[in-house]
mmCIF file of C-alpha atoms and ligand atoms in Angstrom:
data_model
loop_
_atom_site.group_PDB
_atom_site.id
_atom_site.type_symbol
_atom_site.label_atom_id
_atom_site.label_comp_id
_atom_site.label_asym_id
_atom_site.label_seq_id
_atom_site.Cartn_x
_atom_site.Cartn_y
_atom_site.Cartn_z
ATOM 1 C CA MET A 25 75.240 29.293 240.482
ATOM 2 C CA HIS A 26 72.427 30.308 238.180
ATOM 3 C CA ASP A 27 71.298 26.832 237.242
ATOM 4 C CA ASN A 28 68.336 27.027 234.961
ATOM 5 C CA PRO A 29 65.345 25.505 236.789
ATOM 6 C CA PHE A 30 63.134 25.197 233.712
ATOM 7 C CA ARG A 31 62.766 21.960 231.840
ATOM 8 C CA PRO A 32 61.815 22.362 228.220
ATOM 9 C CA GLY A 33 61.461 18.954 226.628
ATOM 10 C CA PHE A 34 59.284 15.906 226.966
ATOM 11 C CA GLY A 35 58.918 13.679 229.973
ATOM 12 C CA ILE A 36 61.167 15.776 232.197
ATOM 13 C CA SER A 37 59.430 16.891 235.375
ATOM 14 C CA PRO A 38 59.121 20.674 235.719
ATOM 15 C CA PRO A 39 60.368 22.602 238.766
ATOM 16 C CA MET A 40 56.755 23.338 239.629
ATOM 17 C CA LEU A 41 53.933 21.124 238.453
ATOM 18 C CA ALA A 42 51.260 23.779 238.086
ATOM 19 C CA GLY A 43 47.526 23.214 238.101
ATOM 20 C CA ARG A 44 47.530 19.501 238.880
ATOM 21 C CA ASP A 45 47.171 19.505 242.629
ATOM 22 C CA ALA A 46 43.459 18.740 242.806
ATOM 23 C CA LEU A 47 44.038 15.841 240.441
ATOM 24 C CA LEU A 48 46.953 14.506 242.458
ATOM 25 C CA ASP A 49 44.738 14.605 245.543
ATOM 26 C CA GLU A 50 42.545 11.975 243.902
ATOM 27 C CA TRP A 51 45.523 9.655 243.630
ATOM 28 C CA ARG A 52 46.771 10.510 247.100
ATOM 29 C CA GLU A 53 43.493 9.090 248.304
ATOM 30 C CA VAL A 54 44.026 5.879 246.367
ATOM 31 C CA PHE A 55 47.450 5.364 247.948
ATOM 32 C CA ALA A 56 46.634 6.576 251.427
ATOM 33 C CA LEU A 57 43.711 4.380 252.306
ATOM 34 C CA GLY A 58 43.571 1.688 249.734
ATOM 35 C CA ALA A 59 39.863 2.424 249.933
ATOM 36 C CA TRP A 60 37.990 2.129 246.708
ATOM 37 C CA SER A 61 38.319 5.148 244.463
ATOM 38 C CA PRO A 62 37.468 5.520 240.786
ATOM 39 C CA TYR A 63 41.088 6.586 240.257
ATOM 40 C CA ARG A 64 42.133 2.997 240.948
ATOM 41 C CA ALA A 65 41.933 2.634 237.163
ATOM 42 C CA ALA A 66 42.475 5.841 235.230
ATOM 43 C CA LEU A 67 43.145 6.882 231.651
ATOM 44 C CA VAL A 68 44.991 10.150 231.128
ATOM 45 C CA THR A 69 44.634 11.830 227.779
ATOM 46 C CA GLY A 70 45.592 15.122 226.173
ATOM 47 C CA MET A 71 47.566 16.549 223.293
ATOM 48 C CA ARG A 72 51.309 16.300 222.915
ATOM 49 C CA GLY A 73 53.137 18.534 225.383
ATOM 50 C CA VAL A 74 50.222 19.040 227.771
ATOM 51 C CA GLY A 75 51.968 17.151 230.569
ATOM 52 C CA LYS A 76 50.773 13.524 230.532
ATOM 53 C CA THR A 77 54.157 11.961 231.199
ATOM 54 C CA VAL A 78 55.106 14.342 233.992
ATOM 55 C CA LEU A 79 51.705 13.792 235.609
ATOM 56 C CA LEU A 80 52.383 10.041 235.568
ATOM 57 C CA ASN A 81 55.778 10.758 237.145
ATOM 58 C CA ALA A 82 54.071 12.741 239.900
ATOM 59 C CA VAL A 83 51.485 10.001 240.477
ATOM 60 C CA GLU A 84 54.321 7.464 240.741
ATOM 61 C CA ASP A 85 56.106 9.677 243.282
ATOM 62 C CA GLU A 86 52.930 9.839 245.376
ATOM 63 C CA ALA A 87 52.666 6.058 245.258
ATOM 64 C CA ARG A 88 56.284 5.535 246.311
ATOM 65 C CA ALA A 89 55.918 8.074 249.109
ATOM 66 C CA ARG A 90 53.200 5.801 250.524
ATOM 67 C CA GLY A 91 55.364 2.730 250.220
ATOM 68 C CA TRP A 92 53.660 1.425 247.105
ATOM 69 C CA THR A 93 55.603 -0.533 244.520
ATOM 70 C CA VAL A 94 55.585 1.079 241.084
ATOM 71 C CA LEU A 95 55.673 -0.929 237.898
ATOM 72 C CA HIS A 96 56.256 1.567 235.109
ATOM 73 C CA GLY A 97 56.333 0.865 231.396
ATOM 74 C CA THR A 98 56.256 2.757 228.142
ATOM 75 C CA LEU A 99 54.088 0.790 225.774
ATOM 76 C CA HIS A 100 55.673 -1.015 222.875
ATOM 77 C CA ALA A 101 55.017 -4.391 221.315
ATOM 78 C CA GLY A 102 57.626 -6.164 223.480
ATOM 79 C CA LEU A 103 56.626 -4.617 226.801
ATOM 80 C CA VAL A 104 55.092 -7.773 228.323
ATOM 81 C CA ASP A 105 58.304 -9.610 227.592
ATOM 82 C CA THR A 106 60.417 -6.889 229.174
ATOM 83 C CA LEU A 107 58.220 -6.878 232.265
ATOM 84 C CA GLU A 108 58.354 -10.642 232.665
ATOM 85 C CA ARG A 109 62.053 -10.938 232.026
ATOM 86 C CA ASP A 110 63.479 -7.871 233.764
ATOM 87 C CA ARG A 111 61.197 -5.451 235.522
ATOM 88 C CA LEU A 112 59.051 -7.860 237.543
ATOM 89 C CA PRO A 113 61.892 -10.120 238.724
ATOM 90 C CA ALA A 114 63.909 -7.030 239.693
ATOM 91 C CA LEU A 115 60.975 -5.564 241.613
ATOM 92 C CA LEU A 116 60.241 -8.876 243.319
ATOM 93 C CA GLN A 117 63.812 -9.111 244.463
ATOM 94 C CA GLU A 118 63.911 -5.500 245.597
ATOM 95 C CA THR A 119 60.604 -5.689 247.419
ATOM 96 C CA ASP A 120 61.387 -8.713 249.500
ATOM 97 C CA PRO A 121 64.728 -10.392 248.944
ATOM 98 C CA GLU A 122 63.981 -13.133 251.480
ATOM 99 C CA ALA A 123 60.697 -14.141 249.988
ATOM 100 C CA PHE A 124 62.382 -13.957 246.668
ATOM 101 C CA THR A 125 65.107 -16.376 247.714
ATOM 102 C CA ARG A 126 62.557 -18.800 249.149
ATOM 103 C CA GLU A 127 60.703 -18.653 245.906
ATOM 104 C CA VAL A 128 63.687 -19.740 243.865
ATOM 105 C CA THR A 129 65.084 -22.407 246.196
ATOM 106 C CA GLY A 130 64.103 -25.815 245.016
ATOM 107 C CA LEU A 131 65.388 -24.865 241.642
ATOM 108 C CA THR A 132 68.923 -25.653 240.660
ATOM 109 C CA VAL A 133 69.763 -22.063 240.153
ATOM 110 C CA SER A 134 73.224 -22.822 238.866
ATOM 111 C CA GLN A 135 71.798 -24.775 235.984
ATOM 112 C CA VAL A 136 69.526 -22.078 234.768
ATOM 113 C CA GLY A 137 71.869 -19.180 235.200
ATOM 114 C CA GLY A 138 70.973 -15.953 236.957
ATOM 115 C CA VAL A 139 68.307 -15.496 239.557
ATOM 116 C CA THR A 140 66.208 -13.655 237.028
ATOM 117 C CA THR A 141 66.199 -16.680 234.789
ATOM 118 C CA ALA A 142 65.279 -18.867 237.723
ATOM 119 C CA VAL A 143 62.243 -16.770 238.461
ATOM 120 C CA ALA A 144 61.320 -16.685 234.828
ATOM 121 C CA GLN A 145 61.504 -20.499 234.737
ATOM 122 C CA ARG A 146 59.604 -20.875 237.952
ATOM 123 C CA TYR A 147 56.628 -19.207 236.270
ATOM 124 C CA GLU A 148 57.150 -20.843 232.902
ATOM 125 C CA ARG A 149 53.991 -22.895 232.712
ATOM 126 C CA GLU A 150 51.556 -20.329 234.019
ATOM 127 C CA PRO A 151 50.807 -16.930 232.601
ATOM 128 C CA ARG A 152 53.880 -15.354 234.113
ATOM 129 C CA LEU A 153 52.718 -11.781 234.030
ATOM 130 C CA GLU A 154 49.688 -12.655 236.168
ATOM 131 C CA SER A 155 51.512 -14.755 238.713
ATOM 132 C CA MET A 156 54.417 -12.376 239.135
ATOM 133 C CA LEU A 157 52.142 -9.387 239.448
ATOM 134 C CA THR A 158 49.997 -11.224 241.977
ATOM 135 C CA ARG A 159 53.084 -12.048 244.012
ATOM 136 C CA LEU A 160 54.211 -8.436 243.882
ATOM 137 C CA VAL A 161 50.803 -7.326 245.148
ATOM 138 C CA GLU A 162 50.912 -9.897 247.968
ATOM 139 C CA LEU A 163 54.301 -8.617 249.077
ATOM 140 C CA ALA A 164 53.123 -5.017 248.933
ATOM 141 C CA GLU A 165 49.931 -5.812 250.841
ATOM 142 C CA ALA A 166 51.971 -7.457 253.561
ATOM 143 C CA ARG A 167 53.578 -4.058 254.092
ATOM 144 C CA GLY A 168 50.203 -2.331 254.100
ATOM 145 C CA ALA A 169 50.783 -0.907 250.638
ATOM 146 C CA GLY A 170 49.944 -1.834 247.072
ATOM 147 C CA VAL A 171 51.183 -1.839 243.482
ATOM 148 C CA LEU A 172 50.760 0.956 240.941
ATOM 149 C CA VAL A 173 50.982 -0.059 237.290
ATOM 150 C CA SER A 174 51.805 3.040 235.262
ATOM 151 C CA LEU A 175 51.731 2.833 231.471
ATOM 152 C CA ASP A 176 52.788 5.687 229.207
ATOM 153 C CA GLU A 177 52.313 6.268 225.490
ATOM 154 C CA VAL A 178 49.378 4.033 224.760
ATOM 155 C CA ALA A 179 49.462 3.597 220.972
ATOM 156 C CA LYS A 180 47.475 1.696 218.369
ATOM 157 C CA GLU A 181 50.532 -0.402 217.549
ATOM 158 C CA SER A 182 50.858 -1.762 221.066
ATOM 159 C CA LEU A 183 47.251 -2.491 222.032
ATOM 160 C CA GLU A 184 48.012 -6.200 222.309
ATOM 161 C CA ALA A 185 50.594 -5.540 225.027
ATOM 162 C CA LEU A 186 48.147 -3.234 226.767
ATOM 163 C CA ARG A 187 45.469 -5.919 226.578
ATOM 164 C CA ARG A 188 47.690 -8.526 228.225
ATOM 165 C CA ILE A 189 48.623 -6.197 231.048
ATOM 166 C CA ALA A 190 44.999 -5.078 231.434
ATOM 167 C CA ILE A 191 43.846 -8.679 231.866
ATOM 168 C CA ALA A 192 46.315 -9.272 234.678
ATOM 169 C CA VAL A 193 45.441 -6.017 236.407
ATOM 170 C CA GLN A 194 41.709 -6.452 235.981
ATOM 171 C CA HIS A 195 41.886 -9.841 237.586
ATOM 172 C CA LEU A 196 43.479 -8.367 240.711
ATOM 173 C CA LEU A 197 41.150 -5.371 240.766
ATOM 174 C CA ARG A 198 38.163 -7.717 240.685
ATOM 175 C CA GLU A 199 39.512 -9.544 243.697
ATOM 176 C CA ASP A 200 39.763 -6.149 245.348
ATOM 177 C CA ARG A 201 43.491 -6.466 245.780
ATOM 178 C CA ARG A 202 45.583 -3.368 246.384
ATOM 179 C CA ILE A 203 46.424 -2.484 242.846
ATOM 180 C CA ALA A 204 45.948 0.663 240.805
ATOM 181 C CA VAL A 205 46.544 1.303 237.127
ATOM 182 C CA VAL A 206 47.060 4.514 235.204
ATOM 183 C CA ALA A 207 47.630 4.711 231.446
ATOM 184 C CA ALA A 208 48.312 7.775 229.304
ATOM 185 C CA GLY A 209 48.138 8.568 225.605
ATOM 186 C CA VAL A 210 47.009 11.108 223.052
ATOM 187 C CA PRO A 211 43.218 11.135 222.518
ATOM 188 C CA ALA A 212 43.312 9.085 219.299
ATOM 189 C CA SER A 213 45.262 6.281 220.977
ATOM 190 C CA ILE A 214 43.049 6.254 224.034
ATOM 191 C CA ALA A 215 39.993 6.172 221.773
ATOM 192 C CA ALA A 216 41.481 3.172 219.946
ATOM 193 C CA ALA A 217 42.141 1.430 223.257
ATOM 194 C CA LEU A 218 38.562 2.021 224.362
ATOM 195 C CA ASP A 219 37.302 0.499 221.126
ATOM 196 C CA ALA A 220 39.545 -2.548 221.147
ATOM 197 C CA ASP A 221 38.359 -6.031 222.042
ATOM 198 C CA GLY A 222 39.629 -7.245 225.362
ATOM 199 C CA LEU A 223 40.060 -3.724 226.690
ATOM 200 C CA THR A 224 36.458 -3.085 227.669
ATOM 201 C CA PHE A 225 37.633 -2.829 231.249
ATOM 202 C CA PHE A 226 39.115 0.571 230.428
ATOM 203 C CA ARG A 227 35.673 1.863 229.467
ATOM 204 C CA ARG A 228 34.841 1.901 233.148
ATOM 205 C CA ALA A 229 38.115 3.595 234.051
ATOM 206 C CA GLN A 230 38.242 7.184 235.256
ATOM 207 C CA GLN A 231 38.915 9.422 232.256
ATOM 208 C CA VAL A 232 41.280 12.285 232.941
ATOM 209 C CA ARG A 233 41.439 14.833 230.156
ATOM 210 C CA LEU A 234 44.458 17.042 230.741
ATOM 211 C CA ASP A 235 43.877 20.622 229.778
ATOM 212 C CA THR A 236 46.297 23.480 229.230
ATOM 213 C CA LEU A 237 47.056 25.696 232.238
ATOM 214 C CA THR A 238 45.058 28.764 233.214
ATOM 215 C CA LEU A 239 46.746 32.159 233.059
ATOM 216 C CA ALA A 240 47.217 32.175 236.843
ATOM 217 C CA GLU A 241 48.718 28.671 236.778
ATOM 218 C CA SER A 242 51.061 29.657 233.939
ATOM 219 C CA ARG A 243 52.186 32.686 235.932
ATOM 220 C CA ALA A 244 52.875 30.532 238.989
ATOM 221 C CA ALA A 245 54.735 27.928 236.931
ATOM 222 C CA ILE A 246 57.125 30.647 235.766
ATOM 223 C CA ALA A 247 57.373 32.881 238.857
ATOM 224 C CA GLU A 248 57.769 30.247 241.546
ATOM 225 C CA PRO A 249 60.915 28.549 240.149
ATOM 226 C CA VAL A 250 62.511 31.944 239.427
ATOM 227 C CA ARG A 251 61.923 33.160 242.987
ATOM 228 C CA SER A 252 62.917 29.938 244.659
ATOM 229 C CA ARG A 253 66.274 30.154 242.881
ATOM 230 C CA GLY A 254 66.854 33.626 244.251
ATOM 231 C CA ARG A 255 66.098 35.689 241.167
ATOM 232 C CA SER A 256 63.119 37.892 240.414
ATOM 233 C CA ILE A 257 60.812 38.651 237.525
ATOM 234 C CA GLY A 258 58.826 41.885 237.256
ATOM 235 C CA GLU A 259 55.040 41.861 237.008
ATOM 236 C CA ALA A 260 55.001 43.063 233.416
ATOM 237 C CA ALA A 261 57.616 40.528 232.335
ATOM 238 C CA LEU A 262 55.758 37.728 234.089
ATOM 239 C CA GLU A 263 52.454 38.672 232.503
ATOM 240 C CA GLN A 264 54.077 38.810 229.098
ATOM 241 C CA ALA A 265 55.697 35.381 229.494
ATOM 242 C CA ALA A 266 52.542 33.736 230.865
ATOM 243 C CA ARG A 267 50.329 35.140 228.124
ATOM 244 C CA ALA A 268 52.758 34.104 225.401
ATOM 245 C CA SER A 269 52.716 30.512 226.690
ATOM 246 C CA ARG A 270 48.941 30.318 226.173
ATOM 247 C CA GLY A 271 48.964 27.874 229.049
ATOM 248 C CA TYR A 272 50.667 25.222 226.964
ATOM 249 C CA PRO A 273 53.011 23.550 229.487
ATOM 250 C CA TYR A 274 55.709 22.829 226.950
ATOM 251 C CA LEU A 275 55.855 26.543 226.080
ATOM 252 C CA VAL A 276 55.823 27.587 229.735
ATOM 253 C CA GLN A 277 59.078 25.665 230.227
ATOM 254 C CA SER A 278 60.552 26.708 226.918
ATOM 255 C CA ILE A 279 59.879 30.425 227.481
ATOM 256 C CA GLY A 280 60.947 30.181 231.131
ATOM 257 C CA ALA A 281 64.232 28.501 230.231
ATOM 258 C CA ARG A 282 65.114 31.067 227.601
ATOM 259 C CA ALA A 283 64.119 34.046 229.726
ATOM 260 C CA TRP A 284 66.316 32.662 232.501
ATOM 261 C CA GLU A 285 69.390 32.314 230.320
ATOM 262 C CA HIS A 286 69.019 35.593 228.418
ATOM 263 C CA ALA A 287 71.026 37.510 231.040
ATOM 264 C CA PRO A 288 71.913 34.870 233.620
ATOM 265 C CA GLU A 289 73.973 37.231 235.792
ATOM 266 C CA ALA A 290 71.193 39.800 236.164
ATOM 267 C CA HIS A 291 69.056 39.488 239.274
ATOM 268 C CA GLU A 292 65.837 40.422 237.553
ATOM 269 C CA ILE A 293 64.324 38.863 234.463
ATOM 270 C CA THR A 294 63.164 41.851 232.438
ATOM 271 C CA THR A 295 60.528 42.358 229.747
ATOM 272 C CA ASP A 296 63.403 42.549 227.327
ATOM 273 C CA ALA A 297 64.607 39.079 228.313
ATOM 274 C CA VAL A 298 61.060 37.728 227.978
ATOM 275 C CA ARG A 299 60.540 39.312 224.568
ATOM 276 C CA HIS A 300 63.692 37.634 223.356
ATOM 277 C CA ALA A 301 62.780 34.332 225.013
ATOM 278 C CA VAL A 302 59.328 34.232 223.440
ATOM 279 C CA GLU A 303 60.807 34.764 220.018
ATOM 280 C CA VAL A 304 63.284 31.924 220.398
ATOM 281 C CA ALA A 305 60.729 29.607 222.021
ATOM 282 C CA PHE A 306 58.200 30.225 219.256
ATOM 283 C CA ALA A 307 60.788 29.537 216.588
ATOM 284 C CA ALA A 308 61.633 26.220 218.258
ATOM 285 C CA MET A 309 58.009 25.060 218.451
ATOM 286 C CA GLY A 310 57.948 23.979 214.814
ATOM 287 C CA GLU A 311 60.635 21.377 215.091
ATOM 288 C CA SER A 312 59.914 20.189 218.614
ATOM 289 C CA VAL A 313 56.126 20.020 218.636
ATOM 290 C CA ILE A 314 54.319 20.946 215.450
ATOM 291 C CA VAL A 315 56.211 18.943 212.849
ATOM 292 C CA PRO A 316 56.103 15.762 214.992
ATOM 293 C CA ALA A 317 52.362 16.258 215.460
ATOM 294 C CA LEU A 318 51.830 16.717 211.716
ATOM 295 C CA ARG A 319 53.978 13.753 210.810
ATOM 296 C CA GLY A 320 51.346 11.126 211.593
ATOM 297 C CA LEU A 321 48.628 12.781 209.508
ATOM 298 C CA SER A 322 47.351 11.922 206.053
ATOM 299 C CA ALA A 323 47.437 14.387 203.163
ATOM 300 C CA ARG A 324 43.673 14.888 203.560
ATOM 301 C CA ASP A 325 44.047 15.710 207.260
ATOM 302 C CA ARG A 326 46.712 18.232 206.395
ATOM 303 C CA ASP A 327 44.506 19.797 203.727
ATOM 304 C CA TYR A 328 41.869 20.262 206.384
ATOM 305 C CA LEU A 329 44.356 22.054 208.643
ATOM 306 C CA ILE A 330 45.618 24.253 205.821
ATOM 307 C CA ALA A 331 42.016 25.228 205.031
ATOM 308 C CA MET A 332 41.474 26.048 208.724
ATOM 309 C CA ALA A 333 44.618 28.173 208.846
ATOM 310 C CA GLU A 334 43.025 30.753 206.526
ATOM 311 C CA ASP A 335 41.093 32.065 209.515
ATOM 312 C CA ASP A 336 42.722 34.085 212.274
ATOM 313 C CA GLY A 337 40.572 32.399 214.923
ATOM 314 C CA PRO A 338 38.201 29.417 215.109
ATOM 315 C CA ALA A 339 37.046 28.340 211.633
ATOM 316 C CA SER A 340 33.532 27.347 210.618
ATOM 317 C CA THR A 341 33.371 23.685 209.614
ATOM 318 C CA THR A 342 31.206 24.603 206.608
ATOM 319 C CA ALA A 343 33.759 27.137 205.398
ATOM 320 C CA VAL A 344 36.568 24.598 205.794
ATOM 321 C CA ALA A 345 34.693 22.030 203.674
ATOM 322 C CA GLU A 346 34.030 24.664 201.024
ATOM 323 C CA ARG A 347 37.682 25.649 200.892
ATOM 324 C CA MET A 348 38.609 21.992 200.486
ATOM 325 C CA GLY A 349 36.011 21.621 197.747
ATOM 326 C CA VAL A 350 34.342 18.638 199.428
ATOM 327 C CA SER A 351 30.989 17.965 201.037
ATOM 328 C CA ALA A 352 30.490 18.806 204.694
ATOM 329 C CA GLY A 353 30.037 15.078 205.382
ATOM 330 C CA ASN A 354 33.363 14.250 203.816
ATOM 331 C CA ALA A 355 35.214 16.932 205.699
ATOM 332 C CA GLY A 356 33.500 15.687 208.865
ATOM 333 C CA LYS A 357 35.605 12.530 208.760
ATOM 334 C CA GLN A 358 38.823 14.545 208.755
ATOM 335 C CA ARG A 359 37.471 16.703 211.522
ATOM 336 C CA LEU A 360 36.780 13.694 213.726
ATOM 337 C CA ARG A 361 40.212 12.221 213.124
ATOM 338 C CA LEU A 362 41.866 15.522 213.980
ATOM 339 C CA LEU A 363 39.740 15.898 217.102
ATOM 340 C CA ASP A 364 40.712 12.376 218.164
ATOM 341 C CA GLY A 365 44.341 13.153 217.494
ATOM 342 C CA GLY A 366 44.247 16.141 219.830
ATOM 343 C CA ILE A 367 45.275 18.354 216.911
ATOM 344 C CA VAL A 368 42.095 20.444 216.766
ATOM 345 C CA LEU A 369 39.338 21.209 219.206
ATOM 346 C CA ALA A 370 35.721 22.272 218.812
ATOM 347 C CA PRO A 371 35.217 25.415 220.912
ATOM 348 C CA GLU A 372 31.532 25.290 220.024
ATOM 349 C CA ARG A 373 29.185 23.557 217.616
ATOM 350 C CA GLY A 374 30.148 24.180 214.011
ATOM 351 C CA LEU A 375 33.563 25.603 214.840
ATOM 352 C CA VAL A 376 37.062 24.135 214.889
ATOM 353 C CA ASP A 377 40.273 25.602 216.220
ATOM 354 C CA PHE A 378 43.882 24.531 216.532
ATOM 355 C CA ALA A 379 44.671 22.769 219.802
ATOM 356 C CA ILE A 380 48.425 23.312 219.632
ATOM 357 C CA PRO A 381 49.663 26.890 219.886
ATOM 358 C CA LEU A 382 51.324 28.323 216.783
ATOM 359 C CA MET A 383 50.184 25.546 214.466
ATOM 360 C CA ARG A 384 48.151 28.026 212.442
ATOM 361 C CA GLU A 385 51.114 30.346 212.037
ATOM 362 C CA HIS A 386 53.385 27.433 211.264
ATOM 363 C CA LEU A 387 51.117 26.033 208.543
ATOM 364 C CA ARG A 388 50.810 29.439 206.934
ATOM 365 C CA ALA A 389 54.571 29.801 206.813
ATOM 366 C CA HIS A 390 55.381 26.188 205.876
ATOM 367 C CA PRO A 391 52.360 24.538 204.230
ATOM 368 C CA HIS A 392 54.478 21.562 203.187
ATOM 369 C CA ASP A 393 55.772 20.569 206.603
ATOM 370 C CA GLY A 394 53.190 17.888 207.066
ATOM 371 C CA GLN A 395 54.718 16.078 204.139
ATOM 372 C CA LEU A 396 58.016 15.453 205.855
ATOM 373 C CA GLY A 397 58.859 11.810 205.646
ATOM 374 C CA LEU A 398 57.486 11.419 202.132
ATOM 375 C CA PRO A 399 60.125 11.034 199.434
ATOM 376 C CA THR A 400 61.097 14.398 198.033
ATOM 377 C CA ALA A 401 62.328 15.076 194.514
ATOM 378 C CA ALA A 402 65.802 15.768 195.900
ATOM 379 C CA ARG A 403 65.908 12.488 197.778
ATOM 380 C CA GLU A 404 64.783 10.649 194.653
ATOM 381 C CA THR A 405 67.988 11.715 192.888
ATOM 382 C CA PHE A 406 70.007 9.572 195.312
ATOM 383 C CA ARG A 407 68.312 6.400 194.124
ATOM 384 C CA ASP A 408 70.377 4.082 192.043
HETATM 385 N N1 LIG B 266 51.676 21.133 235.069
HETATM 386 C C1 LIG B 266 52.804 21.577 234.520
HETATM 387 N N2 LIG B 266 53.396 22.718 234.958
HETATM 388 C C2 LIG B 266 54.549 23.142 234.406
HETATM 389 N N3 LIG B 266 55.184 22.518 233.399
HETATM 390 C C3 LIG B 266 54.647 21.384 232.916
HETATM 391 C C4 LIG B 266 53.429 20.862 233.451
HETATM 392 N N4 LIG B 266 53.112 19.742 232.783
HETATM 393 C C5 LIG B 266 54.085 19.567 231.865
HETATM 394 N N5 LIG B 266 55.016 20.530 231.935
HETATM 395 C C6 LIG B 266 56.196 20.631 231.052
HETATM 396 O O1 LIG B 266 55.731 20.485 229.709
HETATM 397 C C7 LIG B 266 56.602 19.672 228.918
HETATM 398 C C8 LIG B 266 55.837 18.500 228.305
HETATM 399 O O2 LIG B 266 55.366 17.605 229.316
HETATM 400 P P1 LIG B 266 55.146 16.050 229.005
HETATM 401 O O3 LIG B 266 54.678 15.418 230.248
HETATM 402 O O4 LIG B 266 56.367 15.487 228.376
HETATM 403 O O5 LIG B 266 53.957 16.113 227.930
HETATM 404 P P2 LIG B 266 53.202 14.903 227.194
HETATM 405 O O6 LIG B 266 53.643 13.622 227.830
HETATM 406 O O7 LIG B 266 51.746 15.184 227.405
HETATM 407 O O8 LIG B 266 53.589 15.033 225.748
HETATM 408 C C9 LIG B 266 57.749 19.286 229.840
HETATM 409 O O9 LIG B 266 58.803 20.175 229.602
HETATM 410 C C10 LIG B 266 57.209 19.494 231.235
HETATM 411 O O10 LIG B 266 58.228 19.830 232.133
HETATM 412 MG MG1 LIG B 267 54.601 11.937 227.074
#
């Protein structure tokens, strides 16, 4: 009866997607008219937990609501293969079974196995991704719609897959076909994609930098789901929960979920429930967000963060370099890498601050967490 509406986690759409309506309007325009809009090709970037994946989900929903076909993929080295073998044939069949059947007649289907294989073979000698995508666009256009290609988790390791997909999409965009593309990744990965050969097309794409939520948006993201499920939350409790989230969407859900389940039978969520929820949500941040974010960093990057953590607020870049015992120029390299990684931000010239809530506190309490994954002395004893 009191099903928890909140969705702490990654990639799971929240009960209320706060603060993204104006952005979604841009995409609604793309799908409604098929008129040219810069959002036809867009790159979404932001730190871990800010809501990139759920924004993509919402964009995909908008596309489907307008009858568009959605080709979604999470980037990995084998993505092109997966698209050619499974996703595209399945979508082609779904979109227009008749056209699909016509396409494969003339082939001895029984010899080559399943229909999927037949389609794969049919496109064997041409770049299959291009021809299948073109066909999908043709079918969508015939219905007065188009195709959205949605790519999540752009990463340095999978730029080749991204490049191959980008070529196919770019080709269709140039011909002014009804196709749109949106790709998401953390700032460092998007920066790498923008630098890579063969991906110059993305440099002209619309850049969407996702920010944390405002206080009012955080309040709405917590209050609205509570009220729509028939419970209430007092003003003081709501304020306390929203402020504690610092607008970080992951924390909004995490605090909301725990406040909801503190006394699930009570009608009202009290300040007491929120106090408890914040404590539990904060404690969980380390494992769910901070440690994973630290894991990809070098020892030097971590040193930079530990030096920053000595300050209670934004740190001066000069002071950080001094604490590290290196020149300002040397520390500048770490600073840039951390900025690109979405780990720190520069609130103003000469200052750096943590981008992810509670990272400062976490590093003070566990300065060695960034080293997880390196062999420890204890693990060494298991070697034979
Ligand atoms: N605009 C938003 N309003 C409320 N909750 C959100 C919003 N955006 C994201 N969330 C929540 O934050 C968490 C992280 O979102 P996710 O899209 O997985 O982040 P990312 O892909 O950027 O790492 C999820 O629990 C999600 O439900
Ligand atoms: Mg994500």
